Short mmCIF file of C-alpha atoms and ligand atoms in Angstrom, two decimals:
data_model
loop_
_atom_site.label_atom_id
_atom_site.label_comp_id
_atom_site.label_asym_id
_atom_site.label_seq_id
_atom_site.Cartn_x
_atom_site.Cartn_y
_atom_site.Cartn_z
CA UNK Z 1 33.70 1.65 -20.19
CA UNK Z 2 34.36 -1.48 -18.10
CA UNK Z 3 33.99 -4.83 -19.83
CA UNK Z 4 31.64 -7.40 -18.41
CA UNK Z 5 33.63 -10.42 -17.30
CA UNK Z 6 30.57 -12.60 -16.59
CA UNK Z 7 30.20 -15.66 -18.77
CA UNK Z 8 26.82 -16.78 -17.48
CA UNK Z 9 23.42 -15.21 -16.72
CA UNK Z 10 23.24 -13.75 -13.22
CA UNK Z 11 19.51 -14.52 -12.92
CA UNK Z 12 18.19 -18.01 -13.66
CA UNK Z 13 14.51 -18.51 -14.47
CA UNK Z 14 12.64 -21.05 -12.36
CA UNK Z 15 11.71 -24.03 -14.53
CA UNK Z 16 8.15 -23.95 -13.13
CA UNK Z 17 7.50 -20.42 -14.48
CA UNK Z 18 5.01 -18.86 -14.64
CA UNK Z 19 4.24 -19.56 -10.98
CA UNK Z 20 0.88 -17.72 -10.82
CA UNK Z 21 -1.52 -16.92 -13.65
CA UNK Z 22 -5.12 -15.79 -14.08
CA UNK Z 23 -6.10 -19.46 -14.06
CA UNK Z 24 -5.30 -19.62 -10.31
CA UNK Z 25 -8.36 -17.44 -9.68
CA UNK Z 26 -11.82 -18.94 -9.33
CA UNK Z 27 -13.47 -15.94 -10.95
CA UNK Z 28 -12.26 -14.64 -14.25
CA UNK Z 29 -9.55 -12.01 -14.10
CA UNK Z 30 -7.54 -10.67 -17.00
CA UNK Z 31 -3.97 -10.87 -15.69
CA UNK Z 32 -1.79 -11.26 -12.57
CA UNK Z 33 1.58 -9.51 -12.49
CA UNK Z 34 4.13 -7.16 -10.84
CA UNK Z 35 4.03 -8.64 -7.31
CA UNK Z 36 5.51 -7.15 -4.15
CA UNK Z 37 7.18 -9.78 -1.94
CA UNK Z 38 7.94 -10.40 1.73
CA UNK Z 39 8.04 -13.15 4.34
CA UNK Z 40 4.93 -13.33 6.54
CA UNK Z 41 4.34 -15.90 9.28
CA UNK Z 42 7.15 -18.04 7.87
CA UNK Z 43 5.70 -18.19 4.34
CA UNK Z 44 6.62 -16.27 1.21
CA UNK Z 45 3.89 -13.71 0.62
CA UNK Z 46 3.32 -12.09 -2.74
CA UNK Z 47 1.05 -9.08 -3.06
CA UNK Z 48 -0.17 -9.55 -6.60
CA UNK Z 49 -1.45 -6.92 -8.95
CA UNK Z 50 -4.63 -8.47 -10.29
CA UNK Z 51 -6.09 -6.78 -13.32
CA UNK Z 52 -9.80 -7.45 -13.52
CA UNK Z 53 -11.84 -7.60 -16.67
CA UNK Z 54 -12.81 -3.98 -16.04
CA UNK Z 55 -9.20 -2.98 -16.80
CA UNK Z 56 -8.71 -1.79 -13.20
CA UNK Z 57 -6.35 -3.48 -10.74
CA UNK Z 58 -6.44 -4.44 -7.05
CA UNK Z 59 -3.90 -6.17 -4.79
CA UNK Z 60 -4.39 -9.81 -3.74
CA UNK Z 61 -2.23 -12.03 -1.52
CA UNK Z 62 -0.76 -15.40 -2.51
CA UNK Z 63 1.49 -17.42 -0.18
CA UNK Z 64 3.79 -20.42 -0.51
CA UNK Z 65 5.92 -22.42 1.93
CA UNK Z 66 9.00 -22.53 -0.32
CA UNK Z 67 8.47 -19.42 -2.45
CA UNK Z 68 8.29 -21.50 -5.63
CA UNK Z 69 5.45 -24.01 -5.52
CA UNK Z 70 1.95 -24.63 -4.14
CA UNK Z 71 0.76 -21.03 -4.20
CA UNK Z 72 -2.36 -20.40 -2.17
CA UNK Z 73 -4.51 -17.40 -3.13
CA UNK Z 74 -5.74 -15.81 0.12
CA UNK Z 75 -8.81 -13.88 -0.94
CA UNK Z 76 -9.36 -12.52 2.58
CA UNK Z 77 -6.00 -10.73 2.47
CA UNK Z 78 -5.22 -7.87 0.11
CA UNK Z 79 -6.13 -4.29 -0.68
CA UNK Z 80 -8.96 -3.05 -2.87
CA UNK Z 81 -9.01 0.44 -4.36
CA UNK Z 82 -11.24 2.74 -2.32
CA UNK Z 83 -14.01 3.90 -4.69
CA UNK Z 84 -14.46 7.06 -2.59
CA UNK Z 85 -10.89 8.17 -3.26
CA UNK Z 86 -10.23 10.02 -6.49
CA UNK Z 87 -6.54 9.16 -5.88
CA UNK Z 88 -7.27 5.54 -6.79
CA UNK Z 89 -10.49 5.68 -8.78
CA UNK Z 90 -8.90 3.73 -11.64
CA UNK Z 91 -7.31 1.08 -9.46
CA UNK Z 92 -4.14 0.38 -7.49
CA UNK Z 93 -1.00 -1.16 -8.99
CA UNK Z 94 2.58 -2.34 -8.55
CA UNK Z 95 3.01 -2.68 -4.74
CA UNK Z 96 6.46 -2.61 -3.12
CA UNK Z 97 6.65 -3.91 0.45
CA UNK Z 98 9.09 -2.70 3.11
CA UNK Z 99 8.98 -4.35 6.53
CA UNK Z 100 9.60 -1.93 9.39
CA UNK Z 101 9.36 -3.59 12.82
CA UNK Z 102 6.12 -5.61 12.89
CA UNK Z 103 4.50 -3.56 10.15
CA UNK Z 104 4.53 -3.89 6.39
CA UNK Z 105 4.65 -0.55 4.56
CA UNK Z 106 3.24 -0.94 1.08
CA UNK Z 107 4.01 1.81 -1.41
CA UNK Z 108 1.79 1.46 -4.47
CA UNK Z 109 0.68 3.32 -7.56
CA UNK Z 110 -2.74 4.89 -7.22
CA UNK Z 111 -4.26 5.41 -10.64
CA UNK Z 112 -6.00 8.73 -9.99
CA UNK Z 113 -8.23 10.78 -12.22
CA UNK Z 114 -5.24 13.11 -12.55
CA UNK Z 115 -2.72 10.42 -13.46
CA UNK Z 116 -0.66 7.78 -11.64
CA UNK Z 117 0.66 8.79 -8.22
CA UNK Z 118 2.50 7.25 -5.26
CA UNK Z 119 0.51 6.21 -2.16
CA UNK Z 120 1.32 4.41 1.10
CA UNK Z 121 -0.71 1.96 3.19
CA UNK Z 122 0.48 -0.09 6.13
CA UNK Z 123 -0.64 -3.35 7.68
CA UNK Z 124 0.37 -6.02 10.18
CA UNK Z 125 -1.62 -8.88 8.68
CA UNK Z 126 -2.55 -7.91 5.09
CA UNK Z 127 -6.21 -7.94 6.20
CA UNK Z 128 -6.50 -4.68 8.14
CA UNK Z 129 -4.95 -1.66 6.46
CA UNK Z 130 -4.25 1.92 7.42
CA UNK Z 131 -4.04 4.24 4.43
CA UNK Z 132 -1.34 6.88 4.95
CA UNK Z 133 -2.16 9.01 1.92
CA UNK Z 134 -0.44 10.25 -1.20
CA UNK Z 135 3.36 10.60 -1.00
CA UNK Z 136 4.04 11.98 -4.48
CA UNK Z 137 1.73 13.75 -6.92
CA UNK Z 138 1.15 12.69 -10.57
CA UNK Z 139 2.81 11.56 -12.64
CA UNK Z 140 4.96 9.47 -10.36
CA UNK Z 141 5.49 5.69 -10.01
CA UNK Z 142 8.02 2.97 -9.21
CA UNK Z 143 8.46 3.95 -5.56
CA UNK Z 144 9.59 2.18 -2.40
CA UNK Z 145 10.72 3.04 1.12
CA UNK Z 146 14.05 2.14 2.67
CA UNK Z 147 13.51 0.13 5.88
CA UNK Z 148 15.68 2.47 8.01
CA UNK Z 149 16.06 6.20 8.56
CA UNK Z 150 19.09 8.27 7.55
CA UNK Z 151 19.95 10.97 10.12
CA UNK Z 152 16.38 10.65 11.40
CA UNK Z 153 14.70 10.89 8.01
CA UNK Z 154 12.84 8.29 5.94
CA UNK Z 155 13.91 7.93 2.33
CA UNK Z 156 11.82 7.13 -0.74
CA UNK Z 157 12.96 6.25 -4.24
CA UNK Z 158 10.42 7.26 -6.88
CA UNK Z 159 10.15 8.14 -10.55
CA UNK Z 160 8.42 11.39 -11.53
CA UNK Z 161 7.74 12.04 -15.21
CA UNK Z 162 8.14 15.42 -16.84
CA UNK Z 163 5.84 16.61 -19.59
CA UNK Z 164 8.77 18.39 -21.28
CA UNK Z 165 9.55 16.38 -24.42
CA UNK Z 166 12.83 14.51 -24.71
CA UNK Z 167 14.07 15.02 -21.14
CA UNK Z 168 13.49 11.46 -19.97
CA UNK Z 169 12.15 9.88 -16.76
CA UNK Z 170 14.65 9.41 -13.94
CA UNK Z 171 14.84 7.89 -10.47
CA UNK Z 172 14.67 10.44 -7.65
CA UNK Z 173 15.27 10.30 -3.92
CA UNK Z 174 13.12 12.19 -1.38
CA UNK Z 175 13.35 12.43 2.40
CA UNK Z 176 10.77 12.85 5.15
CA UNK Z 177 10.89 13.28 8.93
CA UNK Z 178 7.47 11.64 9.38
CA UNK Z 179 6.49 9.73 6.19
CA UNK Z 180 4.05 12.58 5.52
CA UNK Z 181 6.00 15.65 4.40
CA UNK Z 182 8.51 14.89 1.66
CA UNK Z 183 11.34 17.07 0.42
CA UNK Z 184 15.07 17.46 -0.19
CA UNK Z 185 14.56 15.87 -3.60
CA UNK Z 186 17.45 14.94 -5.84
CA UNK Z 187 18.06 12.78 -8.88
CA UNK Z 188 19.41 9.40 -7.81
CA UNK Z 189 19.89 7.45 -11.03
CA UNK Z 190 19.37 9.24 -14.31
CA UNK Z 191 18.29 7.45 -17.44
CA UNK Z 192 21.19 7.34 -19.85
CA UNK Z 193 20.85 8.72 -23.34
CA UNK Z 194 21.33 7.73 -26.94
CA UNK Z 195 21.87 4.06 -27.67
CA UNK Z 196 22.03 2.73 -24.11
CA UNK Z 197 19.63 -0.03 -23.03
CA UNK Z 198 18.47 2.23 -20.18
CA UNK Z 199 18.23 5.44 -22.18
CA UNK Z 200 15.41 7.93 -21.50
CA UNK Z 201 13.35 5.97 -18.96
CA UNK Z 202 14.31 4.09 -15.81
CA UNK Z 203 12.41 3.14 -12.65
CA UNK Z 204 12.94 1.20 -9.41
CA UNK Z 205 12.25 -2.54 -9.30
CA UNK Z 206 12.04 -4.06 -5.78
CA UNK Z 207 12.80 -2.02 -2.63
CA UNK Z 208 16.54 -1.49 -2.04
CA UNK Z 209 18.28 -4.40 -0.26
CA UNK Z 210 20.93 -3.80 2.40
CA UNK Z 211 24.15 -5.76 1.78
CA UNK Z 212 27.60 -5.53 3.35
CA UNK Z 213 28.69 -3.33 0.41
CA UNK Z 214 25.73 -0.94 0.56
CA UNK Z 215 22.16 -0.83 -0.79
CA UNK Z 216 21.62 -3.03 -3.80
CA UNK Z 217 19.18 -1.51 -6.28
CA UNK Z 218 17.56 -3.32 -9.19
CA UNK Z 219 15.93 -1.03 -11.74
CA UNK Z 220 14.22 -1.31 -15.09
CA UNK Z 221 15.36 0.45 -18.21
CA UNK Z 222 13.02 0.92 -21.15
CA UNK Z 223 14.35 0.67 -24.67
CA UNK Z 224 11.98 2.03 -27.31
CA UNK Z 225 12.22 0.13 -30.59
CA UNK Z 226 10.33 0.20 -33.88
CA UNK Z 227 8.05 -2.57 -32.59
CA UNK Z 228 7.47 -1.33 -29.05
CA UNK Z 229 9.27 -1.00 -25.71
CA UNK Z 230 11.59 -3.58 -24.12
CA UNK Z 231 11.76 -3.58 -20.28
CA UNK Z 232 15.07 -4.96 -18.98
CA UNK Z 233 16.77 -4.91 -15.56
CA UNK Z 234 20.03 -3.44 -14.34
CA UNK Z 235 21.83 -3.08 -11.00
CA UNK Z 236 23.34 -0.29 -8.93
CA UNK Z 237 24.81 0.06 -5.46
CA UNK Z 238 24.16 2.97 -3.07
CA UNK Z 239 26.18 4.04 -0.05
CA UNK Z 240 24.96 2.42 3.16
CA UNK Z 241 24.83 5.66 5.19
CA UNK Z 242 24.04 8.13 2.41
CA UNK Z 243 21.78 6.52 -0.18
CA UNK Z 244 22.10 9.54 -2.48
CA UNK Z 245 25.67 8.37 -3.25
CA UNK Z 246 25.76 5.93 -6.16
CA UNK Z 247 28.83 3.73 -5.65
CA UNK Z 248 28.42 1.57 -8.72
CA UNK Z 249 26.09 1.08 -11.69
CA UNK Z 250 26.22 -1.77 -14.15
CA UNK Z 251 26.63 -0.93 -17.80
CA UNK Z 252 24.85 -4.00 -19.09
CA UNK Z 253 21.37 -5.24 -18.33
CA UNK Z 254 21.35 -8.36 -16.17
CA UNK Z 255 17.91 -9.74 -17.06
CA UNK Z 256 15.63 -9.20 -20.02
CA UNK Z 257 12.64 -10.78 -21.74
CA UNK Z 258 13.73 -14.01 -23.43
CA UNK Z 259 11.25 -16.71 -22.39
CA UNK Z 260 8.02 -17.05 -24.41
CA UNK Z 261 5.93 -15.94 -21.38
CA UNK Z 262 8.00 -12.72 -21.20
CA UNK Z 263 7.91 -12.03 -24.91
CA UNK Z 264 4.19 -12.41 -25.47
CA UNK Z 265 1.19 -11.36 -23.42
CA UNK Z 266 -0.81 -8.17 -22.92
CA UNK Z 267 2.38 -6.08 -23.13
CA UNK Z 268 5.14 -8.07 -24.89
CA UNK Z 269 8.81 -7.90 -23.90
CA UNK Z 270 8.38 -6.87 -20.28
CA UNK Z 271 10.04 -8.18 -17.12
CA UNK Z 272 8.89 -6.04 -14.19
CA UNK Z 273 9.84 -7.02 -10.60
CA UNK Z 274 8.40 -5.29 -7.53
CA UNK Z 275 9.83 -7.66 -4.89
CA UNK Z 276 12.77 -9.87 -3.98
CA UNK Z 277 13.59 -12.02 -0.97
CA UNK Z 278 17.03 -12.89 0.36
CA UNK Z 279 16.78 -16.45 1.64
CA UNK Z 280 18.11 -17.73 4.98
CA UNK Z 281 21.46 -18.86 3.50
CA UNK Z 282 22.22 -15.12 3.05
CA UNK Z 283 23.04 -15.55 -0.64
CA UNK Z 284 20.07 -16.96 -2.57
CA UNK Z 285 17.92 -14.17 -3.92
CA UNK Z 286 14.46 -14.81 -5.35
CA UNK Z 287 13.30 -12.09 -7.71
CA UNK Z 288 9.53 -11.99 -8.26
CA UNK Z 289 8.42 -10.30 -11.46
CA UNK Z 290 5.54 -9.76 -13.81
CA UNK Z 291 6.11 -11.10 -17.31
CA UNK Z 292 4.50 -9.37 -20.29
CA UNK Z 293 1.97 -7.71 -17.91
CA UNK Z 294 0.21 -11.09 -17.81
CA UNK Z 295 1.71 -13.63 -15.38
CA UNK Z 296 3.92 -13.89 -12.25
CA UNK Z 297 7.38 -15.48 -12.43
CA UNK Z 298 10.47 -15.97 -10.28
CA UNK Z 299 14.19 -15.97 -11.05
CA UNK Z 300 17.08 -16.90 -8.75
CA UNK Z 301 20.42 -15.16 -8.31
CA UNK Z 302 23.39 -15.32 -5.98
CA UNK Z 303 23.80 -12.07 -4.02
CA UNK Z 304 27.58 -12.44 -3.92
CA UNK Z 305 27.68 -12.84 -7.72
CA UNK Z 306 25.55 -9.71 -8.19
CA UNK Z 307 27.88 -7.71 -5.94
CA UNK Z 308 30.91 -9.13 -7.72
CA UNK Z 309 29.38 -8.06 -11.04
CA UNK Z 310 28.86 -4.51 -9.74
CA UNK Z 311 32.42 -4.39 -8.43
CA UNK Z 312 33.72 -4.04 -11.99
CA UNK Z 313 31.43 -1.12 -12.78
CA UNK Z 314 32.37 2.03 -10.90
CA UNK Z 315 29.71 4.67 -11.36
CA UNK Z 316 29.97 6.89 -14.43
CA UNK Z 317 27.37 9.20 -15.94
CA UNK Z 318 26.01 7.85 -19.25
C1 LIG T 401 4.97 0.56 -16.43
C2 LIG T 401 3.99 0.19 -15.34
C3 LIG T 401 3.97 -1.30 -15.11
C4 LIG T 401 3.92 -2.09 -16.39
C5 LIG T 401 4.97 -1.58 -17.37
C6 LIG T 401 4.91 -2.30 -18.72
O1 LIG T 401 4.83 1.91 -16.75
O2 LIG T 401 2.71 0.63 -15.71
O3 LIG T 401 2.82 -1.61 -14.35
O4 LIG T 401 4.22 -3.44 -16.09
O5 LIG T 401 4.75 -0.20 -17.59
O6 LIG T 401 3.65 -2.15 -19.33
#
């Protein structure tokens, strides 16, 4: 097992956290968390999961000029669950945004009457949406598209759950010629076992980010303890041309719940990112995450430091 040579945290919390809370909304909502992120018309755009006081969630847009301050809730932009669709009758959650050309492809969890599933909708302006249907049947979550094709096929990372006890929940990769028919499934990153921080359950964080070393992946690992689950984040690197090849996977988590707003809330001890943005300097990375299923926060990292960290962790099965 490689030793971690880092002496400082790779992700630094913004001192203004939490950046968006339920108090930003004129009408009462329960919680705001797990935002997707992108740049739209020169502003940072977050697609927030807003949990209403019904318990069901919808997606609402907030924007900011600098990605840190002065968030503006844009009520006219966003996506509501379609009450006619049984695929999302209990709300829509955890959006992950991939920009492809002029369009934003949003992969989200539809909470269907048959369990959580993976759906896709696309938009150019976050006002008008085209629903593209269900990509993966229940139970499946934590999914995002790559922004490019591989040998003519789109690729999706997702996280199906088996009902067989004790076999864990792992990250899978599927391919499609048309974003409609999905197949050629394989396990991408398996949850480790035993005492590991990412034993038994892992899932994708933000969409994969292309770097000069390959696709950077941030994922959550769930540690079950006597007093509940702890959601922490780890990193992996996939081959640029064949994303089914895992080049590197960190052994240690790189970010976990430590601040009071991460340790207490509706679901304590959760950091759960669905979006990140690489800033114009090519190195500053803003990671947008839900804390304790209650509020929205941001942390900053240096991309070169993350890649350096992964360089000392060649991939090994846990
Ligand atoms: C996951 C998802 C997330 C949530 C997390 C912690 O399964 O449902 O939306 O943030 O659990 O509760």
